[in-house]
Short mmCIF file of C-alpha atoms in Angstrom, two decimals:
data_model
loop_
_atom_site.label_atom_id
_atom_site.label_comp_id
_atom_site.label_asym_id
_atom_site.label_seq_id
_atom_site.Cartn_x
_atom_site.Cartn_y
_atom_site.Cartn_z
CA MET I 1 87.75 -41.89 89.61
CA ALA I 2 86.73 -44.83 91.29
CA LEU I 3 84.42 -44.15 94.69
CA MET I 4 85.01 -47.03 97.43
CA VAL I 5 86.36 -48.16 100.26
CA THR I 6 87.28 -52.25 100.14
CA LEU I 7 87.65 -54.71 102.80
CA GLY I 8 91.47 -54.14 102.98
CA GLN I 9 91.66 -51.10 103.39
CA LEU I 10 89.23 -51.73 106.61
CA TRP I 11 91.12 -54.48 107.76
CA ALA I 12 94.39 -52.49 107.53
CA ARG I 13 93.40 -49.76 110.28
CA SER I 14 95.48 -50.32 112.46
CA GLU I 15 93.45 -48.45 115.35
CA LEU I 16 91.05 -51.42 115.18
CA ASP I 17 93.31 -54.35 115.07
CA LEU I 18 90.99 -56.59 113.75
CA GLU I 19 91.69 -60.32 113.31
CA ILE I 20 91.04 -61.66 110.01
CA VAL I 21 90.49 -65.57 110.48
CA VAL I 22 88.89 -66.50 106.67
CA ASP I 23 90.19 -64.87 103.63
CA PRO I 24 89.23 -65.33 100.39
CA PRO I 25 90.82 -64.45 97.64
CA GLY I 26 89.96 -61.33 96.06
CA ALA I 27 87.83 -60.35 99.43
CA ARG I 28 89.94 -57.49 100.42
CA ASP I 29 89.20 -56.09 96.69
CA ALA I 30 86.15 -55.87 97.43
CA ALA I 31 84.37 -52.47 97.67
CA ILE I 32 82.02 -51.88 100.58
CA THR I 33 79.18 -49.94 101.12
CA ILE I 34 78.29 -50.21 104.43
CA VAL I 35 78.73 -51.09 107.41
CA HIS I 36 76.04 -52.19 110.32
CA SER I 37 75.79 -54.57 112.56
CA SER I 38 72.34 -56.63 113.42
CA GLU I 39 71.32 -59.77 116.12
CA LEU I 40 68.12 -61.21 113.30
CA PRO I 41 68.38 -64.15 112.85
CA GLU I 42 66.39 -63.69 109.30
CA VAL I 43 68.88 -60.55 108.83
CA ASP I 44 69.66 -61.74 105.44
CA GLU I 45 66.17 -60.46 104.34
CA TRP I 46 66.58 -56.71 104.89
CA LEU I 47 70.19 -57.08 103.25
CA ALA I 48 71.44 -55.31 99.24
CA GLY I 49 74.37 -56.53 98.88
CA GLY I 50 78.49 -55.25 99.27
CA GLU I 51 77.78 -54.60 103.52
CA VAL I 52 79.92 -55.65 106.58
CA LEU I 53 77.77 -57.37 108.87
CA LEU I 54 79.16 -57.15 112.68
CA THR I 55 77.31 -59.35 114.92
CA ILE I 56 78.16 -60.92 118.55
CA GLY I 57 75.36 -64.05 117.89
CA VAL I 58 72.41 -62.78 120.09
CA GLY I 59 69.89 -63.84 117.76
CA GLN I 60 71.74 -66.60 116.29
CA ASP I 61 74.12 -70.14 117.99
CA LEU I 62 77.34 -69.03 116.38
CA SER I 63 78.83 -72.29 117.52
CA ALA I 64 76.12 -74.69 116.64
CA ASP I 65 75.90 -76.68 113.40
CA THR I 66 72.39 -74.62 112.16
CA VAL I 67 75.86 -71.55 111.39
CA GLY I 68 75.95 -73.07 108.24
CA ASP I 69 72.72 -72.00 107.40
CA TYR I 70 73.09 -68.51 108.17
CA VAL I 71 76.83 -68.16 107.10
CA ALA I 72 74.81 -69.70 102.95
CA ARG I 73 72.12 -67.28 103.68
CA LEU I 74 74.68 -64.16 104.26
CA LYS I 75 76.55 -65.08 100.98
CA VAL I 76 73.94 -65.08 98.72
CA ALA I 77 72.23 -62.26 100.20
CA GLY I 78 75.62 -60.94 98.70
CA ILE I 79 77.46 -59.44 102.45
CA HIS I 80 80.82 -59.16 101.60
CA ALA I 81 82.29 -59.63 104.99
CA LEU I 82 80.63 -61.06 108.37
CA GLY I 83 82.70 -59.46 111.63
CA ILE I 84 82.13 -61.61 114.86
CA GLY I 85 82.46 -59.42 118.66
CA LEU I 86 84.39 -60.64 120.86
CA GLY I 87 85.07 -60.57 124.29
CA SER I 88 84.63 -61.62 128.08
CA ASP I 89 81.08 -59.92 128.76
CA LEU I 90 80.10 -61.28 125.04
CA PRO I 91 78.90 -64.69 124.07
CA SER I 92 81.70 -65.45 122.37
CA GLN I 93 85.40 -65.21 123.52
CA ALA I 94 87.36 -66.79 119.94
CA ILE I 95 85.63 -67.12 116.76
CA PRO I 96 83.70 -70.44 116.90
CA PRO I 97 85.54 -73.29 115.03
CA THR I 98 81.68 -74.43 113.05
CA LEU I 99 81.11 -70.55 112.02
CA ILE I 100 84.96 -70.58 110.66
CA SER I 101 84.26 -74.31 109.02
CA HIS I 102 81.49 -72.86 106.84
CA ALA I 103 82.58 -69.91 106.38
CA ARG I 104 85.77 -71.35 104.60
CA GLU I 105 83.00 -73.62 102.58
CA HIS I 106 81.03 -70.67 101.45
CA GLU I 107 84.14 -68.69 101.10
CA LEU I 108 82.80 -65.56 103.11
CA ALA I 109 85.26 -63.34 104.63
CA LEU I 110 85.65 -63.66 108.48
CA PHE I 111 86.86 -61.56 111.25
CA GLY I 112 86.62 -61.39 114.56
CA VAL I 113 86.14 -57.43 116.68
CA PRO I 114 88.54 -57.96 119.89
CA GLU I 115 87.47 -56.45 123.02
CA PRO I 116 87.51 -53.05 123.89
CA VAL I 117 86.53 -51.86 120.07
CA PRO I 118 83.09 -51.45 120.23
CA PHE I 119 81.14 -52.34 116.97
CA ILE I 120 80.71 -47.95 116.46
CA ALA I 121 84.73 -48.18 115.99
CA VAL I 122 84.73 -49.93 112.86
CA VAL I 123 81.43 -48.27 111.61
CA ASP I 124 83.20 -44.53 112.64
CA ALA I 125 86.58 -45.74 110.63
CA PHE I 126 84.44 -46.85 107.43
CA THR I 127 82.30 -44.20 107.01
CA ARG I 128 85.72 -41.15 107.82
CA MET I 129 87.57 -43.25 104.86
CA ARG I 130 84.28 -43.15 102.63
CA GLU I 131 83.76 -39.53 103.18
CA GLU I 132 88.25 -38.56 103.04
CA GLU I 133 87.26 -40.99 99.27
CA THR I 134 84.35 -38.54 98.26
CA ASN I 135 86.66 -35.24 98.64
CA ARG I 136 89.43 -36.95 97.23
CA GLU I 137 87.44 -38.07 94.39
CA LEU I 138 85.57 -34.70 93.94
CA THR I 139 88.80 -33.09 93.59
CA ARG I 140 89.74 -34.83 90.87
CA ALA I 141 86.39 -34.35 89.33
CA SER I 142 86.83 -30.52 89.43
CA SER I 143 90.50 -30.37 87.89
CA ALA I 144 89.37 -32.31 84.80
CA GLY I 145 86.15 -29.93 84.55
CA ARG I 146 88.77 -27.69 84.82
CA ARG I 147 91.25 -29.80 81.98
CA PHE I 148 88.04 -29.91 79.67
CA ALA I 149 87.63 -26.09 79.64
CA THR I 150 91.36 -25.31 78.72
CA GLU I 151 91.82 -27.88 76.07
CA LEU I 152 88.36 -27.24 74.07
CA THR I 153 89.24 -23.55 74.33
CA GLN I 154 92.73 -24.53 73.56
CA GLN I 155 92.78 -27.90 71.58
CA GLY I 156 89.12 -28.04 70.46
CA PRO I 157 86.90 -30.77 71.34
CA ALA I 158 88.84 -33.89 70.77
CA ALA I 159 90.78 -33.20 73.21
CA LEU I 160 87.93 -33.47 75.76
CA VAL I 161 86.58 -36.74 74.60
CA ARG I 162 90.35 -37.94 74.60
CA ASP I 163 90.69 -36.82 78.49
CA LEU I 164 87.14 -37.76 78.76
CA ALA I 165 87.56 -41.31 77.74
CA GLU I 166 90.97 -41.77 79.89
CA THR I 167 89.33 -39.79 83.31
CA LEU I 168 86.31 -42.56 82.89
CA ALA I 169 88.52 -45.62 81.69
CA ALA I 170 86.06 -45.83 78.91
CA GLY I 171 85.23 -45.19 75.13
CA ILE I 172 83.53 -42.39 74.34
CA GLN I 173 82.45 -41.03 71.48
CA PHE I 174 80.72 -37.62 70.75
CA VAL I 175 77.93 -38.21 67.82
CA SER I 176 75.29 -35.95 65.42
CA PRO I 177 71.55 -35.82 67.05
CA THR I 178 71.26 -38.76 64.82
CA GLY I 179 74.04 -40.95 65.92
CA ARG I 180 76.19 -39.43 62.71
CA SER I 181 79.98 -39.74 64.00
CA LEU I 182 82.09 -36.44 64.83
CA ILE I 183 84.60 -37.78 67.47
CA GLY I 184 85.08 -40.88 69.17
CA ALA I 185 88.06 -42.05 71.54
CA GLY I 186 89.19 -44.83 74.21
CA PRO I 187 91.73 -46.56 76.23
CA THR I 188 94.30 -46.67 73.09
CA ASP I 189 94.62 -43.05 72.77
CA ILE I 190 95.39 -42.76 76.34
CA GLY I 191 98.61 -40.90 77.07
CA ARG I 192 98.52 -39.45 73.05
CA THR I 193 100.33 -35.94 72.90
CA GLY I 194 100.28 -33.17 70.35
CA ALA I 195 97.62 -31.16 68.70
CA GLY I 196 94.02 -32.91 69.76
CA PRO I 197 93.23 -36.12 67.01
CA THR I 198 90.51 -35.72 64.25
CA ALA I 199 87.66 -38.89 64.17
CA ALA I 200 89.87 -41.02 62.38
CA GLY I 201 92.67 -41.49 64.55
CA LEU I 202 90.84 -41.92 67.70
CA ALA I 203 90.12 -44.98 68.36
CA GLY I 204 87.00 -47.54 71.03
CA ALA I 205 87.83 -50.49 71.47
CA SER I 206 86.07 -50.78 74.79
CA LEU I 207 82.55 -49.88 73.74
CA SER I 208 82.42 -52.54 71.86
CA ALA I 209 80.64 -54.50 74.99
CA ALA I 210 78.26 -52.17 74.35
CA GLY I 211 77.81 -52.59 70.83
CA LEU I 212 79.51 -49.79 69.79
CA SER I 213 82.27 -51.42 68.23
CA SER I 214 82.51 -48.81 65.09
CA VAL I 215 83.10 -45.63 67.26
CA GLY I 216 86.64 -43.58 65.54
CA SER I 217 86.71 -45.26 62.74
CA VAL I 218 86.43 -42.97 59.18
CA GLY I 219 82.24 -42.82 58.53
CA GLY I 220 81.71 -45.30 62.65
CA ASP I 221 78.72 -43.73 63.49
CA ALA I 222 76.91 -45.55 65.71
CA PRO I 223 75.45 -48.98 65.25
CA ALA I 224 71.93 -49.05 64.28
CA PRO I 225 69.85 -49.67 67.03
CA VAL I 226 71.36 -47.11 68.61
CA ARG I 227 70.98 -44.64 65.80
CA ARG I 228 67.08 -45.85 65.30
CA GLU I 229 66.97 -44.94 69.31
CA LEU I 230 68.99 -41.36 68.82
CA ILE I 231 66.40 -39.81 66.44
CA ALA I 232 63.57 -40.78 68.49
CA GLU I 233 64.98 -39.29 71.89
CA SER I 234 66.55 -35.97 70.15
CA LEU I 235 62.85 -34.99 69.33
CA LYS I 236 62.22 -34.94 72.93
CA PRO I 237 62.10 -31.94 75.53
CA SER I 238 64.02 -33.13 78.29
CA LEU I 239 67.95 -32.89 78.20
CA ALA I 240 68.36 -35.53 80.88
CA PRO I 241 70.48 -38.66 79.90
CA ARG I 242 69.06 -41.53 78.27
CA LEU I 243 69.74 -45.08 78.99
CA LEU I 244 69.60 -47.07 75.58
CA ARG I 245 69.38 -50.96 75.77
CA MET I 246 70.97 -52.77 73.55
CA GLU I 247 71.58 -56.42 72.68
CA ASN I 248 75.70 -56.18 73.81
CA GLY I 249 74.93 -53.66 76.97
CA ILE I 250 73.47 -50.62 78.32
CA VAL I 251 74.56 -47.49 76.53
CA GLU I 252 74.16 -43.91 78.47
CA ALA I 253 73.60 -41.49 76.29
CA VAL I 254 74.40 -37.82 77.42
CA PRO I 255 72.59 -34.86 74.98
CA VAL I 256 74.32 -31.99 74.08
CA GLY I 257 72.95 -28.85 73.52
CA ASP I 258 70.37 -25.86 75.80
CA GLY I 259 67.44 -26.27 75.05
CA GLN I 260 67.23 -28.72 71.74
CA VAL I 261 69.57 -31.47 71.48
CA ARG I 262 72.72 -30.89 68.93
CA GLY I 263 74.33 -33.84 69.77
CA TRP I 264 75.00 -36.66 72.27
CA ILE I 265 78.00 -38.22 74.29
CA LEU I 266 77.75 -41.96 74.34
CA ALA I 267 79.79 -43.90 76.42
CA PRO I 268 79.12 -47.73 78.46
CA ALA I 269 77.16 -47.34 81.04
CA GLU I 270 78.96 -50.15 82.45
CA ALA I 271 82.11 -48.19 83.27
CA ALA I 272 83.59 -48.19 86.37
CA GLY I 273 83.67 -45.44 88.82
CA SER I 274 81.15 -43.47 90.98
CA PRO I 275 78.13 -43.03 89.28
CA ARG I 276 77.64 -39.34 91.04
CA THR I 277 81.17 -38.48 89.71
CA ARG I 278 80.52 -40.33 86.12
CA SER I 279 77.50 -38.22 85.86
CA LEU I 280 79.21 -35.48 87.21
CA LEU I 281 81.54 -35.46 84.75
CA LEU I 282 79.24 -37.17 81.77
CA SER I 283 77.08 -33.07 82.05
CA THR I 284 80.40 -31.12 82.56
CA ALA I 285 81.46 -32.65 79.28
CA ALA I 286 77.97 -32.33 77.47
CA ALA I 287 77.98 -28.44 78.76
CA LEU I 288 81.52 -27.47 77.60
CA LEU I 289 80.37 -29.59 74.23
CA GLY I 290 77.57 -27.19 73.53
CA LEU I 291 79.51 -23.99 72.71
CA SER I 292 80.91 -25.44 70.13
CA VAL I 293 78.21 -27.14 68.39
CA SER I 294 76.83 -24.20 66.27
CA GLU I 295 73.53 -22.02 67.06
CA ASP I 296 72.25 -22.25 63.28
CA PRO I 297 74.37 -25.11 60.89
CA PRO I 298 74.27 -24.03 58.06
CA ARG I 299 72.19 -26.27 55.50
CA ARG I 300 72.63 -27.59 52.58
CA GLU I 301 72.28 -26.59 49.60
CA GLU I 302 69.69 -28.23 47.44
CA SER I 303 71.31 -30.77 44.89
CA GLN I 304 70.83 -29.86 40.87
CA LEU I 305 69.95 -33.48 40.29
CA PHE I 306 66.33 -32.19 42.01
CA ALA I 307 66.70 -29.27 40.39
CA SER I 308 68.01 -29.71 36.58
CA PRO I 309 67.77 -32.65 34.08
CA MET I 310 70.70 -34.76 33.73
CA THR I 311 72.65 -37.44 31.80
CA THR I 312 73.46 -40.50 33.54
CA ALA I 313 77.01 -39.68 33.45
CA GLU I 314 76.34 -36.18 34.98
CA ALA I 315 74.22 -37.41 37.35
CA ARG I 316 76.56 -39.99 38.95
CA ALA I 317 79.46 -37.09 38.53
CA GLU I 318 76.29 -34.92 40.64
CA TRP I 319 75.98 -38.11 43.36
CA ARG I 320 79.73 -38.66 44.22
CA GLU I 321 80.18 -34.17 44.19
CA ARG I 322 77.36 -34.34 46.73
CA THR I 323 77.66 -37.12 48.83
CA GLY I 324 81.34 -38.43 48.19
CA THR I 325 80.65 -42.12 47.55
CA ALA I 326 81.03 -44.01 45.23
CA PRO I 327 78.42 -43.16 42.24
CA VAL I 328 75.59 -45.60 42.70
CA SER I 329 73.13 -46.79 39.22
CA ARG I 330 70.05 -46.75 41.13
CA VAL I 331 68.50 -44.98 44.72
CA LYS I 332 65.81 -44.42 46.97
CA PHE I 333 63.51 -42.34 46.02
CA THR I 334 60.83 -41.21 48.71
CA VAL I 335 58.69 -38.39 48.94
CA PHE I 336 56.69 -37.87 52.49
CA GLY I 337 53.89 -36.06 53.17
CA GLY I 338 52.33 -33.89 56.23
CA VAL I 339 55.54 -32.18 56.86
CA ARG I 340 55.62 -29.51 59.64
CA GLY I 341 58.81 -27.09 61.03
CA ASP I 342 62.00 -27.90 59.86
CA GLY I 343 62.34 -30.66 62.57
CA PRO I 344 61.57 -33.56 59.83
CA GLU I 345 64.10 -32.00 57.13
CA ALA I 346 66.78 -31.01 60.07
CA LEU I 347 66.97 -34.86 61.24
CA LEU I 348 67.06 -36.11 57.80
CA GLU I 349 69.32 -33.97 56.48
CA ASP I 350 71.76 -35.09 59.84
CA LEU I 351 71.50 -38.37 58.84
CA GLY I 352 74.48 -37.86 56.71
CA GLU I 353 76.40 -36.94 53.04
CA ALA I 354 74.58 -40.02 51.31
CA THR I 355 71.21 -39.24 52.17
CA LEU I 356 69.86 -35.86 49.53
CA LEU I 357 66.31 -33.55 50.21
CA ALA I 358 64.85 -30.99 48.53
CA ARG I 359 61.10 -29.52 50.00
CA ALA I 360 58.31 -27.72 48.32
CA GLY I 361 56.09 -26.57 51.21
CA SER I 362 54.97 -29.53 53.36
CA THR I 363 56.30 -31.95 50.39
CA LEU I 364 59.57 -33.58 51.04
CA GLY I 365 61.89 -35.45 48.57
CA VAL I 366 64.34 -37.90 49.66
CA VAL I 367 67.08 -39.74 47.95
CA HIS I 368 69.34 -42.35 49.70
CA MET I 369 71.06 -45.03 48.62
CA GLY I 370 68.30 -47.67 50.37
CA GLU I 371 68.40 -51.30 51.49
CA SER I 372 70.32 -51.76 47.48
CA ALA I 373 73.52 -50.26 49.14
CA GLN I 374 73.59 -51.78 52.64
CA VAL I 375 76.47 -51.88 53.67
CA GLU I 376 77.82 -54.66 56.89
CA ASP I 377 77.96 -53.09 59.84
CA GLU I 378 77.16 -49.78 58.75
CA ALA I 379 73.03 -48.44 59.35
CA ASP I 380 71.06 -48.99 56.35
CA PRO I 381 69.78 -45.22 55.16
CA ALA I 382 66.46 -46.82 54.08
CA THR I 383 65.98 -47.87 57.86
CA LEU I 384 67.33 -44.35 58.83
CA VAL I 385 64.84 -42.17 56.81
CA ASP I 386 61.66 -44.30 57.49
CA ARG I 387 62.97 -44.05 61.10
CA VAL I 388 62.34 -40.07 61.01
CA ALA I 389 59.33 -40.76 59.16
CA GLU I 390 58.19 -43.08 61.75
CA VAL I 391 58.75 -40.38 64.37
CA THR I 392 57.87 -37.05 63.51
CA GLY I 393 54.34 -38.80 62.08
CA LEU I 394 55.50 -38.21 58.08
CA ASP I 395 52.91 -39.58 55.44
CA GLU I 396 55.14 -41.77 53.25
CA LEU I 397 53.36 -40.83 49.54
CA PHE I 398 55.72 -41.98 46.76
CA ALA I 399 58.94 -44.61 47.45
CA LYS I 400 60.56 -46.38 44.68
CA MET I 401 64.27 -47.16 43.44
CA ILE I 402 64.94 -45.12 40.50
CA PRO I 403 67.83 -44.20 38.18
CA LEU I 404 69.47 -41.14 39.61
CA SER I 405 68.79 -39.35 35.99
CA GLN I 406 65.14 -39.26 36.81
CA VAL I 407 65.68 -37.82 39.95
CA HIS I 408 64.14 -34.00 38.61
CA HIS I 409 61.56 -35.34 36.80
CA THR I 410 60.15 -37.62 39.68
CA TRP I 411 60.49 -34.33 41.59
CA THR I 412 59.53 -31.97 39.27
CA VAL I 413 55.65 -34.42 38.59
CA TRP I 414 55.41 -34.01 42.91
CA ARG I 415 56.01 -31.17 43.40
CA THR I 416 54.49 -29.26 40.62
CA GLN I 417 51.40 -31.62 42.31
CA HIS I 418 51.97 -30.19 45.52
CA GLU I 419 51.64 -26.37 44.35
CA ALA I 420 48.88 -27.18 42.38
CA SER I 421 47.49 -28.02 45.06
CA ASN I 422 47.46 -25.36 46.94
CA SER I 423 44.79 -23.72 45.36
CA ASP I 424 41.09 -22.28 45.96
CA VAL I 425 39.58 -25.73 46.01
CA ARG I 426 41.92 -26.86 48.67
CA ALA I 427 41.23 -24.21 51.18
CA LEU I 428 37.56 -24.54 50.27
CA LEU I 429 38.36 -28.23 51.55
CA SER I 430 40.22 -27.50 54.45
CA SER I 431 36.59 -26.56 56.52
CA ILE I 432 35.61 -29.90 56.02
CA ASP I 433 34.53 -31.86 58.84
CA GLU I 434 37.60 -34.06 59.20
CA SER I 435 35.69 -37.29 59.90
CA ALA I 436 33.45 -36.61 56.91
CA ALA I 437 36.34 -36.31 54.79
CA ARG I 438 37.93 -39.60 55.85
CA ARG I 439 35.05 -41.48 54.93
CA PHE I 440 34.69 -39.62 51.34
CA THR I 441 38.03 -40.38 50.81
CA ASP I 442 37.90 -44.29 52.15
CA ARG I 443 34.55 -44.88 50.07
CA ILE I 444 36.07 -43.58 46.86
CA LEU I 445 39.59 -44.15 47.22
CA GLY I 446 39.27 -46.91 49.64
CA GLY I 447 40.28 -49.89 47.12
CA LEU I 448 43.24 -47.96 45.50
CA LEU I 449 44.77 -47.00 49.18
CA ALA I 450 44.13 -50.53 49.94
CA ALA I 451 46.19 -52.10 46.62
CA LYS I 452 49.17 -54.12 46.72
CA ASP I 453 50.73 -51.99 44.21
CA GLY I 454 48.81 -49.37 44.95
CA GLN I 455 51.54 -46.25 45.07
CA ASP I 456 51.90 -46.55 41.67
CA LEU I 457 48.57 -46.02 40.55
CA LEU I 458 47.96 -43.78 42.89
CA LEU I 459 51.06 -41.10 41.24
CA THR I 460 49.59 -42.30 37.86
CA LEU I 461 46.15 -41.33 38.61
CA ARG I 462 47.44 -37.82 40.45
CA ALA I 463 49.90 -37.47 37.04
CA PHE I 464 46.21 -38.52 34.64
CA ILE I 465 44.20 -36.07 36.09
CA ALA I 466 47.23 -33.11 36.66
CA ALA I 467 47.35 -33.87 32.80
CA GLY I 468 43.43 -33.55 32.13
CA GLY I 469 43.05 -37.34 31.09
CA VAL I 470 46.11 -37.01 28.35
CA ARG I 471 47.48 -40.51 28.25
CA ASP I 472 50.84 -39.74 26.67
CA THR I 473 51.64 -36.14 28.80
CA VAL I 474 51.28 -38.79 31.67
CA ALA I 475 53.74 -41.29 29.95
CA THR I 476 55.95 -38.35 29.14
CA ASP I 477 55.94 -37.15 32.60
CA LEU I 478 56.10 -40.69 34.46
CA GLY I 479 59.09 -41.39 32.33
CA ILE I 480 56.80 -44.92 31.74
CA HIS I 481 55.48 -46.36 27.95
CA ARG I 482 52.27 -45.29 27.55
CA HIS I 483 50.59 -48.88 27.07
CA THR I 484 51.55 -48.72 30.91
CA VAL I 485 50.04 -45.87 31.53
CA ARG I 486 46.44 -47.29 29.62
CA ALA I 487 46.97 -50.69 31.77
CA ARG I 488 47.61 -48.69 34.74
CA MET I 489 44.29 -46.85 34.45
CA ALA I 490 42.15 -50.11 33.72
CA LYS I 491 43.00 -51.37 36.34
CA ILE I 492 42.36 -48.24 38.23
CA GLU I 493 39.14 -48.06 36.97
CA LYS I 494 38.46 -51.00 37.97
CA ILE I 495 38.97 -50.88 41.25
CA LEU I 496 37.38 -47.91 41.54
CA ASP I 497 34.58 -49.35 39.64
CA ARG I 498 34.32 -45.58 37.89
CA ASP I 499 34.23 -44.13 34.27
CA LEU I 500 37.24 -42.00 34.24
CA SER I 501 36.55 -40.59 30.82
CA ARG I 502 32.78 -38.68 32.55
CA SER I 503 33.97 -35.65 34.18
CA GLU I 504 31.73 -36.47 37.41
CA SER I 505 34.27 -38.94 38.00
CA VAL I 506 37.02 -37.29 37.29
CA GLN I 507 35.57 -35.05 39.75
CA ALA I 508 35.51 -36.79 42.70
CA VAL I 509 38.17 -38.80 42.42
CA ALA I 510 40.13 -35.26 42.56
CA LEU I 511 38.16 -34.20 45.26
CA ALA I 512 39.34 -36.96 47.10
CA LEU I 513 43.18 -37.13 46.29
CA GLU I 514 43.03 -33.54 47.22
CA LEU I 515 41.70 -34.41 51.04
CA ALA I 516 43.57 -37.44 51.72
CA GLU I 517 46.97 -35.51 50.84
CA MET I 518 45.94 -32.82 53.29
#
């Protein structure tokens, strides 16, 4: 799908009868951007690279020794060739030997435009060739678009992605909004026949240069840096393609969906071909793949890990069934507050089966493998969970590595607290001026919020207030020893400088906790 006219093709035009004088290695394969003429001695200041420059030498003596500097500047500017107009009424009837010598020294292609061929004939020849190539490429692109539609209908998305990869001669991957692999295809698939390949059977070797080396493998999600960027981009209303700068190159991410990002086509931005046609093919594929994405994907049911008390063996069995991964001894349990709408929940669910969650109003509990289960060459689930929280504005209320069997108890404590907060008192507090509420919260809880182990202390304090000050109940609710509760409460009272056996102190702290969670 390469749209270009090469120097060799221009030189081969028989009607021009061009005189090729200096023909450096590889010069004939160079793609020409434009052919134009100029007599400016400082023309290199106006060049962008890729040009064929024509001149008769009015502003520059082509036979003088100073022509070496002229040639050097043209080479640095990136022109592909220099054409000299020759004729009995022109400054040169033959190309000067000095110019030939310097062109060879700098490996700059050099040719003569013989009398009576005017420069406009060379320009017209290039323009016609460019138009012909444009028409051929647009025809090929249109044909490819029709193939994509047929393959999607008859064989499914995998066949479309494979054809797109073959057409662009580049590794392509179709991923979910958070970069979870759906389908990948690369040059190694080109020429395969039969039914559409599965995601596990597709390779994306050419994407390795752009940081997408895992494309197409089993569980081959986009690398963590790409996924972190996609998570943020998925929240933006624009459906325009994005260019993501990675350490090893630039990845082009084309959104799939109508009004909401429901997936991405990933391709290395360095892929060959005309940018216009490449963009047309990618946008066509994205529009067609959008038809294969369900408008309302089924939501995963809440895991029994949240809903029922379980033994260690039962919890591990539930983990294996829900995630399809090996049982783990501990998981990271994170509780987020301030959840608004379904966006954060949808992104967290999209991270993969190894991320389980439950919601109670504006509180969201998330269980994932965490830092202890990071696998080489795979994204750390904890990092991606934190990334979703960052871009969606979630407030982390609690985060801790716990045994699987404690998920139900931990979530029950937080859910109960959340449900209790939906009270008349909370409704009254919501009417307080925000700045006044912040000052009150900082004055009462500021030291505790800044403490190194503040999250554990806050969890204990909330449980203490919910239990009416009965410390044995706190120990049972949190699954910790009563001596631990006693030690934590002593530390809390010291930080707050309050005696929590006094009802007025408890009342003030309870109000501050309510305001802090709002």
